[in-house]
mmCIF file of C-alpha atoms and ligand atoms in Angstrom:
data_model
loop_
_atom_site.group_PDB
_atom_site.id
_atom_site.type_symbol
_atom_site.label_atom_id
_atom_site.label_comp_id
_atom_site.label_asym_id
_atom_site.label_seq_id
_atom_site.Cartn_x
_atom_site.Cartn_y
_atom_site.Cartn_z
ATOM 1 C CA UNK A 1 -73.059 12.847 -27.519
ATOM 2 C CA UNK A 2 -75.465 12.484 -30.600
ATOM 3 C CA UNK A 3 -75.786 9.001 -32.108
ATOM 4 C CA UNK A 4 -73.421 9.237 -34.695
ATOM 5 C CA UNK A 5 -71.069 9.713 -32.180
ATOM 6 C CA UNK A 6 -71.883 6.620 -30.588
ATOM 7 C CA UNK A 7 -71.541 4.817 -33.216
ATOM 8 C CA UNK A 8 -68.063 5.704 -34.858
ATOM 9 C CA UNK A 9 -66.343 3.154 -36.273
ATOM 10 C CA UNK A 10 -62.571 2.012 -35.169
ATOM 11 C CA UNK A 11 -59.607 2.967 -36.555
ATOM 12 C CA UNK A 12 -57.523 -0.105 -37.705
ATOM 13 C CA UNK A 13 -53.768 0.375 -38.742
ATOM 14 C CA UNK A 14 -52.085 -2.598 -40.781
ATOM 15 C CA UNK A 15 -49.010 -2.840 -41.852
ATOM 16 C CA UNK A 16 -46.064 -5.008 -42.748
ATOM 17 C CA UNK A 17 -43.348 -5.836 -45.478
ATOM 18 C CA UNK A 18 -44.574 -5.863 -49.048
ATOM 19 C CA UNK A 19 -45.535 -9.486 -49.570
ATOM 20 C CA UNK A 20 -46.269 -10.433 -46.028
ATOM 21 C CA UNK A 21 -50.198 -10.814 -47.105
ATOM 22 C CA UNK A 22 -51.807 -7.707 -46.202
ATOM 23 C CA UNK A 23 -54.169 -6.773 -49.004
ATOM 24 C CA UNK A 24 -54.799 -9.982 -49.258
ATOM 25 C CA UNK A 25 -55.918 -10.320 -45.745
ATOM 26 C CA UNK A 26 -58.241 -6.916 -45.558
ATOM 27 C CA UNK A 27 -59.398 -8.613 -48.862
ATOM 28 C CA UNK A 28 -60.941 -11.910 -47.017
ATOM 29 C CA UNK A 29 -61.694 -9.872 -43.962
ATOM 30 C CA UNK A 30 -64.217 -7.531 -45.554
ATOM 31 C CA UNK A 31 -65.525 -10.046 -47.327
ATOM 32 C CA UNK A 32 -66.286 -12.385 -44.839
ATOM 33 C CA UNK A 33 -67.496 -9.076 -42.469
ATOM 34 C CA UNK A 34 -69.458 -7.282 -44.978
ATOM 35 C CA UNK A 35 -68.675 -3.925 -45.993
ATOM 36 C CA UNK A 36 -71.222 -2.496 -43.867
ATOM 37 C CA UNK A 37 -68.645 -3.118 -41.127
ATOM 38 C CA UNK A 38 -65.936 -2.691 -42.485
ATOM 39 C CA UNK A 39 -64.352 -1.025 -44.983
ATOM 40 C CA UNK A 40 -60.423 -0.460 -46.728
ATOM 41 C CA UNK A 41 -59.061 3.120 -46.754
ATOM 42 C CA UNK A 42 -58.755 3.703 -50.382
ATOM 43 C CA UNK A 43 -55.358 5.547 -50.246
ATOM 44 C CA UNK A 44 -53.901 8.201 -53.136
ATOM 45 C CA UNK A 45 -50.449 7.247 -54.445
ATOM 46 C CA UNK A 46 -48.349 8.415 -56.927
ATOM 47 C CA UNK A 47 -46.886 5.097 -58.277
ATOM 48 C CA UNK A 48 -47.949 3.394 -61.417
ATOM 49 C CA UNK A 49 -50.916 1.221 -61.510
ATOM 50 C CA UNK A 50 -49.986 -2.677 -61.417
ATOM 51 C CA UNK A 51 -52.129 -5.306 -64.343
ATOM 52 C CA UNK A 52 -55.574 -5.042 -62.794
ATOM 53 C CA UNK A 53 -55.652 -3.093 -60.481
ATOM 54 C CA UNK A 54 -58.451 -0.098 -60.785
ATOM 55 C CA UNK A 55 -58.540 3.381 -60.247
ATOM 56 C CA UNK A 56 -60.518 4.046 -57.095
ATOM 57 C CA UNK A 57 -60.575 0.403 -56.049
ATOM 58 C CA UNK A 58 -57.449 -0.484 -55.215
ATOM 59 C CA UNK A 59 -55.582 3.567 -55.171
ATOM 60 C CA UNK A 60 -56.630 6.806 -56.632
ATOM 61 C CA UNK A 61 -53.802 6.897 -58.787
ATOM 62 C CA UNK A 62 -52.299 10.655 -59.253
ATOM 63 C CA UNK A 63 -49.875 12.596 -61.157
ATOM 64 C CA UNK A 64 -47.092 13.561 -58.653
ATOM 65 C CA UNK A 65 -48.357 17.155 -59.266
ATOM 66 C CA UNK A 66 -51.894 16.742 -58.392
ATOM 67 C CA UNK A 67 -49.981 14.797 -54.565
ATOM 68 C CA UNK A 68 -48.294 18.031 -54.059
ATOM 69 C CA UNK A 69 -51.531 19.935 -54.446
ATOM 70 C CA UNK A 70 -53.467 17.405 -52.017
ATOM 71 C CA UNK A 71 -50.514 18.088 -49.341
ATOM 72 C CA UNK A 72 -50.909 21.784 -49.535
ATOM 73 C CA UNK A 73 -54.821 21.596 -49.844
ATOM 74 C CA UNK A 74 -54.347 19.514 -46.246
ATOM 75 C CA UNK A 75 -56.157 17.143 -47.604
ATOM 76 C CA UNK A 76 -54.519 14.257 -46.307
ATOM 77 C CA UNK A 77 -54.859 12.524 -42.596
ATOM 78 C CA UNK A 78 -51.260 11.245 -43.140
ATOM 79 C CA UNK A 79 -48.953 10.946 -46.171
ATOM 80 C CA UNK A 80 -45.648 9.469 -46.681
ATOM 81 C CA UNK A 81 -42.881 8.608 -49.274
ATOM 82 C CA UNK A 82 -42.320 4.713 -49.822
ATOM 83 C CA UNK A 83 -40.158 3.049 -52.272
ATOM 84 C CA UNK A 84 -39.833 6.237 -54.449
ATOM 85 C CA UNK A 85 -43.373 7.080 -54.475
ATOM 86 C CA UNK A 86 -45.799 9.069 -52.538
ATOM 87 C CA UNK A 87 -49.002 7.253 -51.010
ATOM 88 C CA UNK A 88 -51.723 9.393 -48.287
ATOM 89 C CA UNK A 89 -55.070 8.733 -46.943
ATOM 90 C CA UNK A 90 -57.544 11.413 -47.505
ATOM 91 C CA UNK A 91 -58.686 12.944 -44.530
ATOM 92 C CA UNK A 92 -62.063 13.378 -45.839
ATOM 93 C CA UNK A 93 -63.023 9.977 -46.775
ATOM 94 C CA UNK A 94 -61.882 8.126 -43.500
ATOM 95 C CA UNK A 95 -64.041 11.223 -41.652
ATOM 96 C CA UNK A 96 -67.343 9.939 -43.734
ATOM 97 C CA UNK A 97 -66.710 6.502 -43.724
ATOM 98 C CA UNK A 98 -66.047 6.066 -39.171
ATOM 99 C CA UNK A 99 -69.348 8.921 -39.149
ATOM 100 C CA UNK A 100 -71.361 6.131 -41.009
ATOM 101 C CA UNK A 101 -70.192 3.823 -38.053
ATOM 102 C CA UNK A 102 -67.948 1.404 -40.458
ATOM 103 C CA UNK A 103 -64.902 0.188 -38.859
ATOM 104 C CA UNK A 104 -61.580 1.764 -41.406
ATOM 105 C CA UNK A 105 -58.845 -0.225 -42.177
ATOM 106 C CA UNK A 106 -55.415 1.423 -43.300
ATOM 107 C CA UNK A 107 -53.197 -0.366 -45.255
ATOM 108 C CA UNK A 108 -50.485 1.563 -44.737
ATOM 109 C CA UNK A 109 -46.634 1.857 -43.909
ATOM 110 C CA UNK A 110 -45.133 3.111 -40.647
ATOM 111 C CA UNK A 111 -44.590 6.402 -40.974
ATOM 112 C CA UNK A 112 -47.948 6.770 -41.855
ATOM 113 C CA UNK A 113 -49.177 4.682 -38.986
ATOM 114 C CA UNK A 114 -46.788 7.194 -36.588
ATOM 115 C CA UNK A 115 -48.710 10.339 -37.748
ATOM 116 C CA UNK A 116 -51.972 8.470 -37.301
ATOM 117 C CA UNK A 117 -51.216 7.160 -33.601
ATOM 118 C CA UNK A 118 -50.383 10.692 -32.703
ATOM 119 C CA UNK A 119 -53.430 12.111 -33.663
ATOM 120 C CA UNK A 120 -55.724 9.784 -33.526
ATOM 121 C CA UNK A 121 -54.853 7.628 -30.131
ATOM 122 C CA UNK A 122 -58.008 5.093 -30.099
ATOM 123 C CA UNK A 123 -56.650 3.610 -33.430
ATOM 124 C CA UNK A 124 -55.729 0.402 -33.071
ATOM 125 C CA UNK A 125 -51.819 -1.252 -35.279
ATOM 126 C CA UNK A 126 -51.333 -4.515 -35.923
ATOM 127 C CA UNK A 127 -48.638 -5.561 -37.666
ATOM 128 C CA UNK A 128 -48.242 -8.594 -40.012
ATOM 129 C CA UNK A 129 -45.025 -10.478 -40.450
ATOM 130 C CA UNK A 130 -44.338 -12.798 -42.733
ATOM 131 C CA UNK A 131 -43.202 -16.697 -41.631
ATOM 132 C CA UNK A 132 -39.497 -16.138 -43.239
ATOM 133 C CA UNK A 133 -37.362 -13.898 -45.380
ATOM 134 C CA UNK A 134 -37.328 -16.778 -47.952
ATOM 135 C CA UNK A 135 -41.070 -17.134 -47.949
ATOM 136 C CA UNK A 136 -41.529 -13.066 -47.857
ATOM 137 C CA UNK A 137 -39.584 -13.309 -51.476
ATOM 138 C CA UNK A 138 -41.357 -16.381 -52.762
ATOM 139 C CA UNK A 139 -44.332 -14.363 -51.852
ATOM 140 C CA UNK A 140 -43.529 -11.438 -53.939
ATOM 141 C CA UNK A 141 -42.648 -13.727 -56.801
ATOM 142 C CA UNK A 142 -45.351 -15.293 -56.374
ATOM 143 C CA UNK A 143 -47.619 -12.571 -57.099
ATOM 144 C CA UNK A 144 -46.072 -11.674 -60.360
ATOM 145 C CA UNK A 145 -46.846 -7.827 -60.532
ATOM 146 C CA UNK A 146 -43.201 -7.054 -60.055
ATOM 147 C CA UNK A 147 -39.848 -7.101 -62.021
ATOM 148 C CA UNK A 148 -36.690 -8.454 -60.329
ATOM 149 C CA UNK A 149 -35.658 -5.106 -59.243
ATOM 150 C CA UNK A 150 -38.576 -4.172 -57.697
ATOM 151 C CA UNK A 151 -38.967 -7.227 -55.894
ATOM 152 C CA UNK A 152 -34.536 -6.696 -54.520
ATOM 153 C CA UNK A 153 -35.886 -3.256 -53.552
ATOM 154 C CA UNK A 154 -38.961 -4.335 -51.533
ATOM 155 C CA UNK A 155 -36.980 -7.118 -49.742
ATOM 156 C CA UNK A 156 -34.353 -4.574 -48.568
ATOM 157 C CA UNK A 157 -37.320 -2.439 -47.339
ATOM 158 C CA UNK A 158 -38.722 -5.309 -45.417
ATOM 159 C CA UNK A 159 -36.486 -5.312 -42.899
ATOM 160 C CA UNK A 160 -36.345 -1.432 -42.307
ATOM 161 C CA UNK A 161 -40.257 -1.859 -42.440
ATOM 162 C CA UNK A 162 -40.357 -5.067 -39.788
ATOM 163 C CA UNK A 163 -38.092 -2.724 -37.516
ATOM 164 C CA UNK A 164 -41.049 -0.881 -36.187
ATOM 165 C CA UNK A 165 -42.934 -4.513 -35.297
ATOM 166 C CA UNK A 166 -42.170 -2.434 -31.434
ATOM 167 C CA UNK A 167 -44.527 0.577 -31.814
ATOM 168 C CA UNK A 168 -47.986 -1.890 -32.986
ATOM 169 C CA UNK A 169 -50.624 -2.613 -30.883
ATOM 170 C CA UNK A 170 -50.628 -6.445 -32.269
ATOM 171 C CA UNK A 171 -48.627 -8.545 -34.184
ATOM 172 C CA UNK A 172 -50.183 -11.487 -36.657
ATOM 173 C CA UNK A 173 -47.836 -13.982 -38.142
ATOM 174 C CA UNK A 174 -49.301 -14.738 -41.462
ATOM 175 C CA UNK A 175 -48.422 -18.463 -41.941
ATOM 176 C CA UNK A 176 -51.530 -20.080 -42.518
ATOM 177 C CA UNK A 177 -53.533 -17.534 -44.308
ATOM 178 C CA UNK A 178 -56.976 -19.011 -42.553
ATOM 179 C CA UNK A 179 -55.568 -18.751 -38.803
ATOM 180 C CA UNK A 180 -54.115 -15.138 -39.677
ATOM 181 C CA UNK A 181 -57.492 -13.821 -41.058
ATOM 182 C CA UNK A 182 -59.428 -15.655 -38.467
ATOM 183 C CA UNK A 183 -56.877 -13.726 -35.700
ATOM 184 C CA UNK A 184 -56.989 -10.382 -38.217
ATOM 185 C CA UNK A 185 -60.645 -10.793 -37.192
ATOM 186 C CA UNK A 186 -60.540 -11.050 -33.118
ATOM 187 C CA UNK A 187 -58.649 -7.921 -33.290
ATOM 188 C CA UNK A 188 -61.674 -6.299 -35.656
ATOM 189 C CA UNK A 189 -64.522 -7.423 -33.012
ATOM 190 C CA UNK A 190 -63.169 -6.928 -29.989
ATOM 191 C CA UNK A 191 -61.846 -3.130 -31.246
ATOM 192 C CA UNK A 192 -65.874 -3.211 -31.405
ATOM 193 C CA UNK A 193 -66.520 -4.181 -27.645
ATOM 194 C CA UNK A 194 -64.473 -1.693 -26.422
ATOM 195 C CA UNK A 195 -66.234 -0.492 -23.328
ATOM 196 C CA UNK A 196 -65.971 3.600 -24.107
ATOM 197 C CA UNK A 197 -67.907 2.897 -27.601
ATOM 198 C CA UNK A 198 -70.555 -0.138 -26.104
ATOM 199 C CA UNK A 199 -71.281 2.221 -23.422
ATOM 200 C CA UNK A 200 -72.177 4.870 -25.849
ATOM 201 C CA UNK A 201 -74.134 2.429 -28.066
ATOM 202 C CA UNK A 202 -75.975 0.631 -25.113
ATOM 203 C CA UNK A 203 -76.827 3.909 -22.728
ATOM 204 C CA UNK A 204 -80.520 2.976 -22.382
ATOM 205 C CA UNK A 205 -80.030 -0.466 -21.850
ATOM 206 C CA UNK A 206 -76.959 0.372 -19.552
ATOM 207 C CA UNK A 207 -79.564 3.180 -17.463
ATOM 208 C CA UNK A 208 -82.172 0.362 -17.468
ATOM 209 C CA UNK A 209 -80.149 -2.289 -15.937
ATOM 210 C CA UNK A 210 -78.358 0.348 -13.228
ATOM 211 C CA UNK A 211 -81.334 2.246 -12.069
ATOM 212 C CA UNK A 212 -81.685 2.616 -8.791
ATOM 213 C CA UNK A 213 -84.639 0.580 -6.765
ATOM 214 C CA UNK A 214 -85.580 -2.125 -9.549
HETATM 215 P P1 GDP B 1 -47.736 -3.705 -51.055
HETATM 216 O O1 GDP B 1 -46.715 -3.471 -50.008
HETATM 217 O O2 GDP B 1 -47.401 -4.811 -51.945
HETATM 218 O O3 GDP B 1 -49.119 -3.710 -50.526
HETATM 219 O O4 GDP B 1 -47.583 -2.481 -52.016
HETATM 220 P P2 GDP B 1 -48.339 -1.102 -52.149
HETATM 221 O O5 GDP B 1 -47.702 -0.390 -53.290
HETATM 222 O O6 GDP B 1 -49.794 -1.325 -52.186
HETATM 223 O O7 GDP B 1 -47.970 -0.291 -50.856
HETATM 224 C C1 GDP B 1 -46.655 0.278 -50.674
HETATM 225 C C2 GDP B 1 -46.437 0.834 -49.258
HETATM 226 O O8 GDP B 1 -47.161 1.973 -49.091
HETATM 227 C C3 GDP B 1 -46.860 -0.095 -48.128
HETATM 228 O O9 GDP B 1 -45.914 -0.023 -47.095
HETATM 229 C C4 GDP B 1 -48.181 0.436 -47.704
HETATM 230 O O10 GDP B 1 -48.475 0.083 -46.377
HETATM 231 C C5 GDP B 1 -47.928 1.887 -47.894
HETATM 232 N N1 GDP B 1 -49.158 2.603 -48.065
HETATM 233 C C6 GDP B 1 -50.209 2.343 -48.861
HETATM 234 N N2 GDP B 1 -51.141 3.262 -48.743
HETATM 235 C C7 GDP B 1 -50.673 4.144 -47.856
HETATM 236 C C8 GDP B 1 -51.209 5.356 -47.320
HETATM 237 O O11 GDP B 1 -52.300 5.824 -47.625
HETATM 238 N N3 GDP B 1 -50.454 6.011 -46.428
HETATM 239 C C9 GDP B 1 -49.257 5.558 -46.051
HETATM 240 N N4 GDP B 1 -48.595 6.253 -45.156
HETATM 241 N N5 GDP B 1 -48.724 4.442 -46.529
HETATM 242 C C10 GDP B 1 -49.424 3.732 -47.428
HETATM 243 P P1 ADP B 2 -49.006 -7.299 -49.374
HETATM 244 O O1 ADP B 2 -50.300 -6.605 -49.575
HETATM 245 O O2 ADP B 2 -48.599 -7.370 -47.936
HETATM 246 O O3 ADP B 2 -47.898 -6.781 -50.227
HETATM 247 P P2 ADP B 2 -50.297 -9.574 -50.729
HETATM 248 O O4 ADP B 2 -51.606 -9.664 -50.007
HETATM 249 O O5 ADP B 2 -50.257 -8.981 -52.092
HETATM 250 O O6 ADP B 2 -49.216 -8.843 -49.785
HETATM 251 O O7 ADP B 2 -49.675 -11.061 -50.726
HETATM 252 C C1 ADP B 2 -48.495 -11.380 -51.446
HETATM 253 C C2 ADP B 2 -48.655 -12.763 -52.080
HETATM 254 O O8 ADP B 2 -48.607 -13.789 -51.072
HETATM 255 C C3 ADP B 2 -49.971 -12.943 -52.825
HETATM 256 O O9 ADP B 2 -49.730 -13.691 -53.999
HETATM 257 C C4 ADP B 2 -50.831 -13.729 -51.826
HETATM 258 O O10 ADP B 2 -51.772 -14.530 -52.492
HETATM 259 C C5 ADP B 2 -49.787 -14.583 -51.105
HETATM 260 N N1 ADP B 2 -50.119 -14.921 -49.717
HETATM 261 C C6 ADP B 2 -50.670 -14.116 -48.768
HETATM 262 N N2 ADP B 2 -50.798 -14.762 -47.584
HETATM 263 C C7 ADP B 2 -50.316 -16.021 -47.773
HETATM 264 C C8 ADP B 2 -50.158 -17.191 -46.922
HETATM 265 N N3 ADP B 2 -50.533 -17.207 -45.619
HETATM 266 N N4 ADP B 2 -49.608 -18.290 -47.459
HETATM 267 C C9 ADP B 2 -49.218 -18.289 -48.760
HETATM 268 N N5 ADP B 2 -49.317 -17.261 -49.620
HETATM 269 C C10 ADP B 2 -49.859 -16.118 -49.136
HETATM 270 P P1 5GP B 3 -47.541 -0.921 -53.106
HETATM 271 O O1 5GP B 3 -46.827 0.043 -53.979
HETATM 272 O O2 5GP B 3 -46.914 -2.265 -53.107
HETATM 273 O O3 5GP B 3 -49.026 -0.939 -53.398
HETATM 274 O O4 5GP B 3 -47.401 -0.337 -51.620
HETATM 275 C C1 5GP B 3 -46.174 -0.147 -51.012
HETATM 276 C C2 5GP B 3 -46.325 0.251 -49.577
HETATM 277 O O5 5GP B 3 -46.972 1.516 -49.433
HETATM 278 C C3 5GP B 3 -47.143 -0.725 -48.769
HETATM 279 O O6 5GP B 3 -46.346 -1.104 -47.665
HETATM 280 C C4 5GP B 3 -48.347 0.058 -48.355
HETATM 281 O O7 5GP B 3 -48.782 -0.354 -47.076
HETATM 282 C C5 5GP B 3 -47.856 1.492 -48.353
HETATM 283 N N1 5GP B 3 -48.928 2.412 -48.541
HETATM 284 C C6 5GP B 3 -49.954 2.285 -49.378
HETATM 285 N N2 5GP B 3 -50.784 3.316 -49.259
HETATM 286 C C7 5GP B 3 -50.272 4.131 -48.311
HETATM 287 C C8 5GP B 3 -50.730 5.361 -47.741
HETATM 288 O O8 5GP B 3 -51.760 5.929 -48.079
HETATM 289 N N3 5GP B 3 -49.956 5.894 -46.796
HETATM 290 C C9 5GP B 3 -48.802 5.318 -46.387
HETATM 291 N N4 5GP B 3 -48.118 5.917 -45.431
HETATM 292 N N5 5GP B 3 -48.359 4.160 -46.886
HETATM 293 C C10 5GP B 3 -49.086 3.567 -47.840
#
């Protein structure tokens, strides 16, 4: 196995209700990691962008057209339909960004995380609940990007979505933002220490210390 090899990055599933602090989360946790580490899946989606948020930052926003081409072009890892609108991870850019040895974080919904787990069973899921239903709304409110319907639709998701809590890996209750980020980021390093990828990265080292006759 070449270097590269050795050095893929993990695959890091997240999801939870809307509101429950995710992007805000992989926000502080790249930031405080560095984005040579680790780095957001920048996912496609069909939806409307929300006040500031950027083309290729935050989505790559797309005609509902141009999503249908993508899914026949296979060009998504996993795609699903949320709240009305179509969101998928291109396959490509998760393949170039775990080759450069970066750690990939997918902010993503269930279904996508299903298709991911079966393909892909290293990845790691963690799933972030929020302390309350009430706080879950306040949250939403409290974010202003979305109308009063939006916000009724997104809190009858939310407990469809917290259904699955069963099929993750690790569950984070995001209370106090700093403890939630600082237990977001356990889960990031020890995905790291994993013995299948540290033996890979330490083979010398390993062959040094268990040669025979020292
Ligand atoms: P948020 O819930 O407030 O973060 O709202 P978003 O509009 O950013 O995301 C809506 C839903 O789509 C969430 O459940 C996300 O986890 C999910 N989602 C975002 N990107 C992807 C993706 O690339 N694939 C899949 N399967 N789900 C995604
Ligand atoms: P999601 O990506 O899961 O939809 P966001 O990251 O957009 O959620 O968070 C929703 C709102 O809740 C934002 O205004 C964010 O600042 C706030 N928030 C996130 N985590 C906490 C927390 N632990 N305590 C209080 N407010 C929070
Ligand atoms: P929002 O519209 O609020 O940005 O996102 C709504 C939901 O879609 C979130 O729960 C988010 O995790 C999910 N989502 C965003 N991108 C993707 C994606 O590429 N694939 C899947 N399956 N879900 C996504």
């Amino acid at each position: 196995m070449n270097q590269t090899m050795a050095d893929r990055g993990s695959l890091i599933i997240i999801s939870a209700p809307s509101g429950a602090g995710k992007s805000s989360l992989i926000a502080a946790m790249i930031e405080a990691r560095g984005r040579d580490k680790v780095q957001v899946s920048i996912s496609h989606t069909t939806r409307a962008p929300r006040p500031g948020e950027v083309n290729g930052e935050h989505y790559h926003f797309v005609s509902q057209k141009d999503f249908m081409q993508l899914i026949d072009d296979h060009a998504f890892f996993e795609w699903a339909g949320v709240f009305g609108n179509f969101y998928g991870t291109s396959r490509h850019a998760v393949e170039a960004q775990q080759a450069k040895g970066v750690d990939v974080m997918f902010d993503i919904d269930w279904q996508g995380a299903q298709q991911i787990r079966k393909h892909e069973p290293d990845a790691i899921s963690v799933f972030i609940l929020p302390p309350s239903r009430a706080e879950l709304e306040q949250r939403l409110r409290k974010r202003g990007t979305d109308s009063e319907d939006v916000i009724a639709g997104r809190m009858a998701k939310a407990v469809a979505e917290m259904s699955h809590v069963h099929e993750y890996d690790y569950v984070i209750v995001n209370d106090d933002f700093d403890q939630a980020l600082e237990e977001l980021t356990a889960i990031v390093v020890s995905s790291r220490l994993r013995r299948a990828g540290q033996s890979l990265r330490h083979k010398a080292m390993l062959n040094e210390l268990l040669a025979e006759g020292a």
